[in-house]
Short mmCIF file of C-alpha atoms and ligand atoms in Angstrom, two decimals:
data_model
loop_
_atom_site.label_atom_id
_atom_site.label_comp_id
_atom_site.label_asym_id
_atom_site.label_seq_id
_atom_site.Cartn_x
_atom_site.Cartn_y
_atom_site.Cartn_z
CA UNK A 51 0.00 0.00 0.00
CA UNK A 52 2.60 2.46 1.19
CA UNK A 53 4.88 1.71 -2.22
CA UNK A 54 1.75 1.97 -4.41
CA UNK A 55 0.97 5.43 -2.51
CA UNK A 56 4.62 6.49 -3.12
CA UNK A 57 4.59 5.63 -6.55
CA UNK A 58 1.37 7.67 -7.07
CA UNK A 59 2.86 10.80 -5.66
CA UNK A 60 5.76 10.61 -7.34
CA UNK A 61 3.85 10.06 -10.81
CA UNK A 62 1.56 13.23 -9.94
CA UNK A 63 4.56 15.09 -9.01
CA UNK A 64 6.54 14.24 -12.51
CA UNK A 65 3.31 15.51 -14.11
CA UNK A 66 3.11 18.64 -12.46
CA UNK A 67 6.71 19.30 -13.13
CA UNK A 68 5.83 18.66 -17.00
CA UNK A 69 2.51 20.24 -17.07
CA UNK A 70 3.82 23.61 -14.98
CA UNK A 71 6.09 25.61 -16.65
CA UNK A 72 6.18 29.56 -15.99
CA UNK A 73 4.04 31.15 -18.54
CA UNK A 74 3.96 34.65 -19.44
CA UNK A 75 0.96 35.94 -17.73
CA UNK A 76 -0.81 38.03 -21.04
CA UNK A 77 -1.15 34.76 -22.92
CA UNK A 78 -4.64 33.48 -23.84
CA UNK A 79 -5.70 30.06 -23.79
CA UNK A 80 -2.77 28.89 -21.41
CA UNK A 81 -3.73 25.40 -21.39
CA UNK A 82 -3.05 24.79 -24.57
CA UNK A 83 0.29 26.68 -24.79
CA UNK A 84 0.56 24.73 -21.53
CA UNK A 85 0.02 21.37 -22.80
CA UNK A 86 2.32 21.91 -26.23
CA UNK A 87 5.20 23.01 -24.03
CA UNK A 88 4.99 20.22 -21.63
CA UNK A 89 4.48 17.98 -24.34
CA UNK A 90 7.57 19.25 -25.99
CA UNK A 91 9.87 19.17 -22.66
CA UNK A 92 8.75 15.30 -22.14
CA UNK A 93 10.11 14.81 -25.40
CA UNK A 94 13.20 16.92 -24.96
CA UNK A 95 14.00 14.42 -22.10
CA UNK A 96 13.43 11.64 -23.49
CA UNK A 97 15.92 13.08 -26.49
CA UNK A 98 18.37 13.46 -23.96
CA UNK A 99 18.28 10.58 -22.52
CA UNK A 100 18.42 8.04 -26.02
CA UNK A 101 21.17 10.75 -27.19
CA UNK A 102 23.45 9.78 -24.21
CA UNK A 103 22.83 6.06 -24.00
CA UNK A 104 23.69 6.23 -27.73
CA UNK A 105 20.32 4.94 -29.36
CA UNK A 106 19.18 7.80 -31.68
CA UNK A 107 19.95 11.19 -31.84
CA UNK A 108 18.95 13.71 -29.78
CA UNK A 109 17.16 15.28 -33.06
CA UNK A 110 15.79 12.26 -34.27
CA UNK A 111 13.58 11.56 -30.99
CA UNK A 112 12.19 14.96 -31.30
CA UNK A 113 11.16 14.45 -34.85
CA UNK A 114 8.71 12.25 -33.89
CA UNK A 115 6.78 15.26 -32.74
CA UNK A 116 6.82 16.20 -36.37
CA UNK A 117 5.43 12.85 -37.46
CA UNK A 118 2.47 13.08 -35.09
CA UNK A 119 1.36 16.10 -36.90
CA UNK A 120 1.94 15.17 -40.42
CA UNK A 121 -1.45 14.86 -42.64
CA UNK A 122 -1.80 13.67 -46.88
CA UNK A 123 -1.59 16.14 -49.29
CA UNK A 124 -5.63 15.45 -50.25
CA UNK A 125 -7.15 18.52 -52.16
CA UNK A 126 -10.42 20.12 -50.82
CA UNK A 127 -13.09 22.04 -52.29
CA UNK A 128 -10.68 25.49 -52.84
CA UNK A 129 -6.93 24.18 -53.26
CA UNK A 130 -5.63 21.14 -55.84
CA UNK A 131 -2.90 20.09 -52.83
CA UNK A 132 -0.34 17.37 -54.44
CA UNK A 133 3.21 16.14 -53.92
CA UNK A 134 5.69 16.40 -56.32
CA UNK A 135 9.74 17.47 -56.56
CA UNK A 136 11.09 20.91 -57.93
CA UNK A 137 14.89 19.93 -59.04
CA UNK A 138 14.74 17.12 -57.14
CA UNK A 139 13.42 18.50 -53.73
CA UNK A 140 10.46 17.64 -52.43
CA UNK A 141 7.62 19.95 -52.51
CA UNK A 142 4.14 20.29 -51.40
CA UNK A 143 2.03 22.46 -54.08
CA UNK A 144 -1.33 24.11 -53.74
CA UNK A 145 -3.46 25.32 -56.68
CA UNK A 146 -6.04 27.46 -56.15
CA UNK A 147 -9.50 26.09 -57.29
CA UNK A 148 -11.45 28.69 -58.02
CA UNK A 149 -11.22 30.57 -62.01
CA UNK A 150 -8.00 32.53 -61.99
CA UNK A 151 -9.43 35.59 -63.73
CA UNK A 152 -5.81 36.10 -64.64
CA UNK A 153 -2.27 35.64 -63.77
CA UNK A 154 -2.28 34.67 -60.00
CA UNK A 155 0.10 35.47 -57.24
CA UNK A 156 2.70 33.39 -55.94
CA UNK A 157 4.45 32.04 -52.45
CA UNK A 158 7.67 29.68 -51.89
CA UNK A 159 7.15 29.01 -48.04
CA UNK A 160 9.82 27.70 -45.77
CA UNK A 161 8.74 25.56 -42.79
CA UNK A 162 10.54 26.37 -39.39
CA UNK A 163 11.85 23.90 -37.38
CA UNK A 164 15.59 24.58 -36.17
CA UNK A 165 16.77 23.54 -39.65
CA UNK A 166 16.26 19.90 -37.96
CA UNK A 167 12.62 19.57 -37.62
CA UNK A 168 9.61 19.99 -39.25
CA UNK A 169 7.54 19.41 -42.62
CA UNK A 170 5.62 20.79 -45.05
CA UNK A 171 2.75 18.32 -44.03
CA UNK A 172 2.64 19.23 -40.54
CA UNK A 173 -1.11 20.18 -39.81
CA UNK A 174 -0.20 23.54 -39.06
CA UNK A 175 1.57 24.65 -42.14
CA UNK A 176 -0.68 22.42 -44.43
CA UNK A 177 -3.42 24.63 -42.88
CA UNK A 178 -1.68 27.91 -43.34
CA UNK A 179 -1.15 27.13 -47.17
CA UNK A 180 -4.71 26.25 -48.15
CA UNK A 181 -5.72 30.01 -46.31
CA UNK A 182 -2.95 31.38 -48.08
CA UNK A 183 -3.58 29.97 -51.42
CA UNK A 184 -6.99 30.20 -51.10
CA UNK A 185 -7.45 33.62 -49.91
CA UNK A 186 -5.08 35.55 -52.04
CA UNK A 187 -6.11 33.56 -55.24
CA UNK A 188 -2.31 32.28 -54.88
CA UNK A 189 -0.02 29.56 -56.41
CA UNK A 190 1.55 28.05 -52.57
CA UNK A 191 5.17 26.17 -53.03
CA UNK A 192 5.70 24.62 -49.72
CA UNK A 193 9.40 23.02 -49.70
CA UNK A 194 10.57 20.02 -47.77
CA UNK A 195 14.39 20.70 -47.93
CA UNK A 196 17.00 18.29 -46.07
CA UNK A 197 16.99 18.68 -42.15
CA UNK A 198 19.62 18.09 -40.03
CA UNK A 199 21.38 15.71 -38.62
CA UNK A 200 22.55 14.00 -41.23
CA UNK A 201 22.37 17.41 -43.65
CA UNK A 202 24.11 20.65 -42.19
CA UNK A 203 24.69 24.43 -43.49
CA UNK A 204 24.73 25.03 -46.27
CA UNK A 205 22.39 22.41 -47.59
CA UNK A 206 19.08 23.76 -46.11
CA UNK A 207 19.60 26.95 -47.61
CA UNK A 208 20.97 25.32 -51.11
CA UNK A 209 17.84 22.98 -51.41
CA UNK A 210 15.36 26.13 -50.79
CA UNK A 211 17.23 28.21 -53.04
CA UNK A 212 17.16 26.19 -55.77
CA UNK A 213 13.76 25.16 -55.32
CA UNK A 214 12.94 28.87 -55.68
CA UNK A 215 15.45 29.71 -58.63
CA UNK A 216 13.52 26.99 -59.94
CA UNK A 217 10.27 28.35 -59.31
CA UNK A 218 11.05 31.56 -60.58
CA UNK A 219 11.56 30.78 -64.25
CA UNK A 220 9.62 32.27 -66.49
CA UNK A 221 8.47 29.06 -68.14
CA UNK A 222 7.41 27.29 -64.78
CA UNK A 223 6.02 30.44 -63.51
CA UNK A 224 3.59 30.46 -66.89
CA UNK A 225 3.23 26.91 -66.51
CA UNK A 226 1.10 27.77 -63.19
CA UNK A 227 -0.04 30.89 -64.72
CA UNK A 228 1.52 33.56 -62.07
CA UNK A 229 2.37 36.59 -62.50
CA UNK A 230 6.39 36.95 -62.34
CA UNK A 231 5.80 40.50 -60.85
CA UNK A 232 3.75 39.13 -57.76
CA UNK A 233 6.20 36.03 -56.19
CA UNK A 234 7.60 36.32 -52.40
CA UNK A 235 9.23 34.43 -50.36
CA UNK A 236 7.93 33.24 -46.80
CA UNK A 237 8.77 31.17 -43.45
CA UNK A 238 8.81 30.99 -39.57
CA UNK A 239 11.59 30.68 -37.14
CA UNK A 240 13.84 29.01 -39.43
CA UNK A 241 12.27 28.79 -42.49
CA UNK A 242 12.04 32.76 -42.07
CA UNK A 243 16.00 32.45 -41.53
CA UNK A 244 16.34 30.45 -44.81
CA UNK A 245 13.83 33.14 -46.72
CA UNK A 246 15.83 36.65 -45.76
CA UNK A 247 19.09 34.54 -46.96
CA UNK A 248 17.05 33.70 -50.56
CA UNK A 249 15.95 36.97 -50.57
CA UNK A 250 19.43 38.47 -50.44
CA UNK A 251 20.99 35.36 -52.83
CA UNK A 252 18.70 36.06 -55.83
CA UNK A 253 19.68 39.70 -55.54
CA UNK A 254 23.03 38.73 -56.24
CA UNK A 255 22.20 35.55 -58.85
CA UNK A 256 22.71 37.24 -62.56
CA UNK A 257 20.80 34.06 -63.70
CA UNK A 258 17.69 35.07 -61.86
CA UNK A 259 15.30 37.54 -63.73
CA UNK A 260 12.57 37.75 -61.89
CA UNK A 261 12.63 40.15 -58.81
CA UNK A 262 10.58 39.28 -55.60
CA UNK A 263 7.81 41.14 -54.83
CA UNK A 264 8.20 40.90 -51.11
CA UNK A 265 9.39 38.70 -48.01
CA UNK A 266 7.76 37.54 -45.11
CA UNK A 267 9.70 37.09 -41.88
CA UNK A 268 7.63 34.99 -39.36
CA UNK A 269 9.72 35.09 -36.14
CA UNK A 270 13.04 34.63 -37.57
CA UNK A 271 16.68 33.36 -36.92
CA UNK A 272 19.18 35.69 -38.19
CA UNK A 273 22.15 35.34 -36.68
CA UNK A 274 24.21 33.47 -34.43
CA UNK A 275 26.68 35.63 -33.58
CA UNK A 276 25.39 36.91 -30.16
CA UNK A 277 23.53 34.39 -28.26
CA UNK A 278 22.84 36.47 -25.17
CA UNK A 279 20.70 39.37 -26.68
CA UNK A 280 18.24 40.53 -24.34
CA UNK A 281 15.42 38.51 -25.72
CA UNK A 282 17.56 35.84 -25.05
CA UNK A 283 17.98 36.85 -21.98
CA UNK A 284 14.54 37.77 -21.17
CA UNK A 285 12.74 34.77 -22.66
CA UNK A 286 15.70 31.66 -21.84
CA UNK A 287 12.75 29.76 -20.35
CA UNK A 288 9.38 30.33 -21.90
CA UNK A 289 7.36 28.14 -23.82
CA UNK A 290 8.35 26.02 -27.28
CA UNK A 291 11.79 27.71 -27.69
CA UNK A 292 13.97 27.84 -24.65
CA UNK A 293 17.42 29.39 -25.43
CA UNK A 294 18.92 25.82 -24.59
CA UNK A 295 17.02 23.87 -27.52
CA UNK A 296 17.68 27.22 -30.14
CA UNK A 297 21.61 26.98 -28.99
CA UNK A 298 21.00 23.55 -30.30
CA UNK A 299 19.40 23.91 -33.37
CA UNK A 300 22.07 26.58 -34.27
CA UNK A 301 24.71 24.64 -33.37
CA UNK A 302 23.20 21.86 -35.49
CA UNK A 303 22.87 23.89 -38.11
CA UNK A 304 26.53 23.81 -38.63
CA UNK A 305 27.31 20.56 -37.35
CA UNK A 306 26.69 17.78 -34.51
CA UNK A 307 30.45 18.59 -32.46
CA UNK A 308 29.38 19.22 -28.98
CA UNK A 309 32.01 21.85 -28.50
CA UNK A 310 30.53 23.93 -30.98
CA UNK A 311 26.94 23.26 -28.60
CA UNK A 312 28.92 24.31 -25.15
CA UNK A 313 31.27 26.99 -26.94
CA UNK A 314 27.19 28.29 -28.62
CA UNK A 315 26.13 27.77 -25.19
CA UNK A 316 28.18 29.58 -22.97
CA UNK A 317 28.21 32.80 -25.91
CA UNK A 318 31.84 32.29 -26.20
CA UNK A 319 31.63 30.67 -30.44
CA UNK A 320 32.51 33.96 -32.22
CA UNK A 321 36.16 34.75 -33.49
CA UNK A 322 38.09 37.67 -33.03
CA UNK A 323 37.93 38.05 -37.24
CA UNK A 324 34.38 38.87 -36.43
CA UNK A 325 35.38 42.54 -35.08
CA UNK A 326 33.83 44.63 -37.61
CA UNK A 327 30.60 42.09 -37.91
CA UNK A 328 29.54 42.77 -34.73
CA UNK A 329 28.19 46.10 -36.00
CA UNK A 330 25.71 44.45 -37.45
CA UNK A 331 24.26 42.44 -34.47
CA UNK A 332 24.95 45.31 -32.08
CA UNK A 333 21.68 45.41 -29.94
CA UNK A 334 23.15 48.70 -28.33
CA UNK A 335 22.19 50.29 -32.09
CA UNK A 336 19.87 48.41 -33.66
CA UNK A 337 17.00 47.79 -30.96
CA UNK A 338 14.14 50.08 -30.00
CA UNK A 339 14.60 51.28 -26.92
CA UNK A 340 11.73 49.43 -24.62
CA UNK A 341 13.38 46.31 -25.95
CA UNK A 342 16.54 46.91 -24.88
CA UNK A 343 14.79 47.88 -20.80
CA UNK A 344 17.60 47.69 -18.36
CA UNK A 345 20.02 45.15 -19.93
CA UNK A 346 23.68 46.55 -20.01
CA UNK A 347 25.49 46.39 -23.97
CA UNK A 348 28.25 43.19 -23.81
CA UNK A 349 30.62 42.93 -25.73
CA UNK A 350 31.14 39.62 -27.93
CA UNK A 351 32.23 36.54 -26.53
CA UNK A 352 35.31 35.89 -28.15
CA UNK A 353 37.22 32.69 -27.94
CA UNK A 354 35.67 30.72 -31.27
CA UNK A 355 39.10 30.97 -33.49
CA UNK A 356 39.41 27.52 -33.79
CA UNK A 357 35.52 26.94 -33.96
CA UNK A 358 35.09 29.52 -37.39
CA UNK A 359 37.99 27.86 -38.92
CA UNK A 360 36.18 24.34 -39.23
CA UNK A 361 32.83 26.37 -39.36
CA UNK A 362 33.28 28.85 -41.49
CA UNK A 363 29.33 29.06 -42.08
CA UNK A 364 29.07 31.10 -38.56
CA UNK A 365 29.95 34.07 -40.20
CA UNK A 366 28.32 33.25 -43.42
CA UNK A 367 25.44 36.25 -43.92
CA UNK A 368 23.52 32.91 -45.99
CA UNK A 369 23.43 31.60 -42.42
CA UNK A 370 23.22 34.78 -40.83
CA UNK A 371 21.24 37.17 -42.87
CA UNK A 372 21.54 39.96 -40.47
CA UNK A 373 25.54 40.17 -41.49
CA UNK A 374 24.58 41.20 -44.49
CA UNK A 375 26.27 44.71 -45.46
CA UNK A 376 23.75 47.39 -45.76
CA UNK A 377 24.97 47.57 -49.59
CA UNK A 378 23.32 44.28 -49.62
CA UNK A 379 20.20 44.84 -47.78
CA UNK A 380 19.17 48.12 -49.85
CA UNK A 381 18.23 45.99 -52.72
CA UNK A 382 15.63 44.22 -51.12
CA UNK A 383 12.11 43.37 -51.49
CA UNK A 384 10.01 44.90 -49.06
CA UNK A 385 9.51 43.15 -46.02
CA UNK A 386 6.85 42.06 -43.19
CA UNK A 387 8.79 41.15 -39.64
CA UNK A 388 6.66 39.70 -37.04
CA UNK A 389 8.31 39.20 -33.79
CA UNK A 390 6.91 37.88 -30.32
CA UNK A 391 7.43 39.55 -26.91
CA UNK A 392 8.19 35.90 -25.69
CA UNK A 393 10.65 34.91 -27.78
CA UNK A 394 14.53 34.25 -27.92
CA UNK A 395 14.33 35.72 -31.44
CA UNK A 396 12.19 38.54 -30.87
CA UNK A 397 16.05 40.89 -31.10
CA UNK A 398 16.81 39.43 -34.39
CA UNK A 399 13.56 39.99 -36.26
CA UNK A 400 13.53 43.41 -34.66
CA UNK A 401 17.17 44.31 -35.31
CA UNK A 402 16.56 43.14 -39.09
CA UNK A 403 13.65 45.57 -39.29
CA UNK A 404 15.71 48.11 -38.59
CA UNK A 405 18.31 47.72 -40.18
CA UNK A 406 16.16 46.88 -43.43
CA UNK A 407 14.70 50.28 -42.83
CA UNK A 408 18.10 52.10 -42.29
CA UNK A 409 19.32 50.82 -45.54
CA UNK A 410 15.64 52.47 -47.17
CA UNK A 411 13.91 49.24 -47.62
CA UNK A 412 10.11 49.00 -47.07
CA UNK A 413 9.03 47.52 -43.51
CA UNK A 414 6.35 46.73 -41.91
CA UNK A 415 7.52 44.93 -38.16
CA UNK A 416 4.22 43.88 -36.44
CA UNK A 417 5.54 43.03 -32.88
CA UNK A 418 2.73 40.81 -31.47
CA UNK A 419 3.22 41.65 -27.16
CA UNK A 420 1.35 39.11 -25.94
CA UNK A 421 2.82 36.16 -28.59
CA UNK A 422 5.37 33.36 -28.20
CA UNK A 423 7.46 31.80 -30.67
CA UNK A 424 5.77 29.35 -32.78
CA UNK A 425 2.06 30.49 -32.06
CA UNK A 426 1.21 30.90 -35.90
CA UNK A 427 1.55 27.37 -36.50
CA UNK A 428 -1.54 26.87 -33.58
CA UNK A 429 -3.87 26.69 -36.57
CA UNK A 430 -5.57 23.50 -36.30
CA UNK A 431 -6.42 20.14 -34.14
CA UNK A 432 -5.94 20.28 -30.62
CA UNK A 433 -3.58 22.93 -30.96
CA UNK A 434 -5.42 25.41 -32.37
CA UNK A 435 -5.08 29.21 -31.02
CA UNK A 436 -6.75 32.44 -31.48
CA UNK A 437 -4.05 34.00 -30.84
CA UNK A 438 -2.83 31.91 -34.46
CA UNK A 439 -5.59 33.00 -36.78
CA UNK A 440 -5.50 36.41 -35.59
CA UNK A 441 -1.23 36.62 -36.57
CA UNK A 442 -2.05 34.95 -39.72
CA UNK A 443 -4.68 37.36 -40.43
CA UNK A 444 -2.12 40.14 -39.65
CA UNK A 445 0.23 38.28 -42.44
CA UNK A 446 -2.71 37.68 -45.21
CA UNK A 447 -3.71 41.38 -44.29
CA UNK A 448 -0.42 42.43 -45.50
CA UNK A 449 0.19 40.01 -48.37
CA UNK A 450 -3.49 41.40 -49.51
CA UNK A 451 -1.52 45.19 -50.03
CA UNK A 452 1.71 44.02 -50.94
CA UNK A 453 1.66 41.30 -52.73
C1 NAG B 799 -13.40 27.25 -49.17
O1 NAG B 799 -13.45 28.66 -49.30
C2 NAG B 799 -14.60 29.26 -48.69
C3 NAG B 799 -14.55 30.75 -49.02
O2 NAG B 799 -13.27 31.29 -48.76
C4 NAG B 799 -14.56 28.99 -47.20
O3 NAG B 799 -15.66 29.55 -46.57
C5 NAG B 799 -14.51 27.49 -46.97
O4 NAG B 799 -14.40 27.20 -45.58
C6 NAG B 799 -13.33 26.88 -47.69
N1 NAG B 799 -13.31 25.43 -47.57
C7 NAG B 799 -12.32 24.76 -46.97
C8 NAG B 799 -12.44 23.28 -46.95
O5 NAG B 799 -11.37 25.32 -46.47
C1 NAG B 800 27.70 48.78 -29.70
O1 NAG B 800 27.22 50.08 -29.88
C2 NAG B 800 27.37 50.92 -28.74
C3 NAG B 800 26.63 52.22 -29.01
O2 NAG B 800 27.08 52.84 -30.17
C4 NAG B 800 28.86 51.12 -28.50
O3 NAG B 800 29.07 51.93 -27.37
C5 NAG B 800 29.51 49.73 -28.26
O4 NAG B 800 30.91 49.88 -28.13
C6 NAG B 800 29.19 48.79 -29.39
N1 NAG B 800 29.61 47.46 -29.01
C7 NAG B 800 30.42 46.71 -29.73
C8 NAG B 800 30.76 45.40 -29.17
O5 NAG B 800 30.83 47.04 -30.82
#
């Protein structure tokens, strides 16, 4: 009796560790965000745990939260939804249904995912590009590029960007009768990442003729320079993104060496050849001044020589869009940012919209206060948000004007 009563208290207590985590206290619906970011931790655990007894990665464990999610590409009453490969990556593509009454508009979407996880068939993102491609009469590419581990930098960005030099050919574009002067590029977290680096490649591509019309930045990763920005700071242990699983998909990004995780870890990854870079990521000149609140500038934590030599893609702006010179930046599209008040990323997207706008580009940064990183994928199922629909809304909104 007393072992069975010992064992039930110590079950209800592991559950209420799982199930409470600190949430910010302007969130709606906090069961749900709740439930996701318990759900998430369990699994980060148990990822852990097969990582150091050597039976999968820690990556692979969480991808089975990806699996759970995934639905068929089945067409509905609005969108033709099918599977197919643009130069041999996979794609998801929706058609729009209804009578094109001429050329339509176009999107090549980027899942997020810490360049490790996620799909184009998740419920979420299938979701978001039926409203998309339904509600701006649009042609939706969805791309499935190669996560990692095994793949690291640079082939996520390669396989999206030449899925969308693909795309943007006149022939293929006719072929799905859009309009070459209305095609943008789009993603979250790091699909966002891998569409500001597109955006700035094509710019610099003399085989590409057709210009984007615009870029959508959902929440993104733009550089990994400085890992202790305020919002990393400020948000190290909120919901879906803690700072310890986005050192890890960073690192990941560039390769699966633990030193590169602690050296990402303890902020101390970035060479002294990165002097006149840190311009660029300087939160002291680039953030609005109620994000910055009481934190005190740092310098960079320097100590990474040996780390940039066999990882040279940590400096690389195709990595790290926001390295970009502002010669670089002036060319480009214009540009939504949405950023989240709870959210290790919320400094990048922000410090990207400005310094988009210094260099005279178009912005629009919608900075949802009372958001958290992932919430625009909260579309559908169980996990389905208000707080979703209403930042997709804010996105179709714009892509209505400016698209
Ligand atoms: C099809 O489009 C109409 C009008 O936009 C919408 O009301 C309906 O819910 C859509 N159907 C599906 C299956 O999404
Ligand atoms: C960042 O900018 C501030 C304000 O201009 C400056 O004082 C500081 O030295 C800069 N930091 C670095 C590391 O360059």
């Amino acid at each position: 009796m007393g072992a069975r009563l010992l064992c039930l208290c110590l079950l209800a207590a592991l559950l209420g560790y799982y199930i409470y985590s600190p949430l910010p206290e302007d969130l709606a619906q906090p069961w749900t965000v709740m439930l996701a970011s318990a759900a998430l931790r369990a699994l980060g655990h148990l990822s852990e745990a097969a990582d150091m007894l050597g039976l999968m990665h820690y990556m692979e464990v969480l991808r089975l939260f990806t699996a759970v999610e995934l639905v068929a590409p089945t067409s509905d009453e609005n969108v033709t939804v099918t599977a197919t490969e643009f130069n041999s990556v996979p794609v998801r593509l929706y058609l729009p249904r209804r009578a094109p009454g001429g050329l339509r508009r176009a999107m090549v979407y980027f899942h997020g995912g810490g360049w490790c996880l996620g799909d184009a068939g998740m419920h979420g993102y299938d979701h978001m590009a039926r409203r998309i491609s339904n509600e701006l009469n649009a042609v939706v590419v969805s791309v499935n590029y190669r996560l990692a581990p095994p793949h690291h930098f640079p082939v996520q960005f390669e396989d999206v960007y030449s899925v969308t030099k693909f795309f943007l050919q006149s022939e293929v574009l006719s072929q799905h009768g859009v309009d070459p002067a209305r095609v943008c590029v789009a993603g979250d977290s790091a699909g966002g990442n891998l569409a500001a680096a597109v955006a700035q490649q094509l710019l610099e591509d003399p085989e590409v003729k057709t210009k984007l019309k615009a870029q959508v930045l959902i929440y993104p990763a733009l550089q990994a320079l400085d890992l202790n920005l305020p919002s990393y700071q400020d948000n190290a242990h909120k919901p879906i993104l803690p700072r310890s699983l986005m050192v890890r998909f960073w690192s990941e990004y560039f390769s699966s060496d633990p030193a590169l995780r602690e050296a990402m870890a303890s902020n101390s990854h970035v060479p002294p050849e990165a002097g006149q870079l840190w311009h660029f990521v300087n939160w002291s000149l680039w953030l609005p001044e109620d994000m910055r609140k009481d934190h005190r500038p740092g310098g960079p934590g320097l100590g990474g020589a040996e780390l940039a030599r066999r990882y040279p893609g940590l400096l690389d702006p195709r990595a790290s869009p926001l390295l970009a010179s502002e010669a670089r930046l002036r060319r480009l599209p214009p540009a939504l940012v949405l950023t989240c008040e709870h959210d290790v990323l919320r400094d990048d997207g922000a410090m990207y919209a400005a310094r988009l706008r210094a260099a005279g580009v178009p912005v629009t940064h919608h900075h949802a206060k009372d958001a958290f990183h992932g919430a625009v994928t909260f579309l559908a199922g169980p996990l389905e948000l208000a707080l979703g629909h209403r930042l997709l809304r804010t996105c179709l909104d714009w892509l209505q004007e400016n698209l």
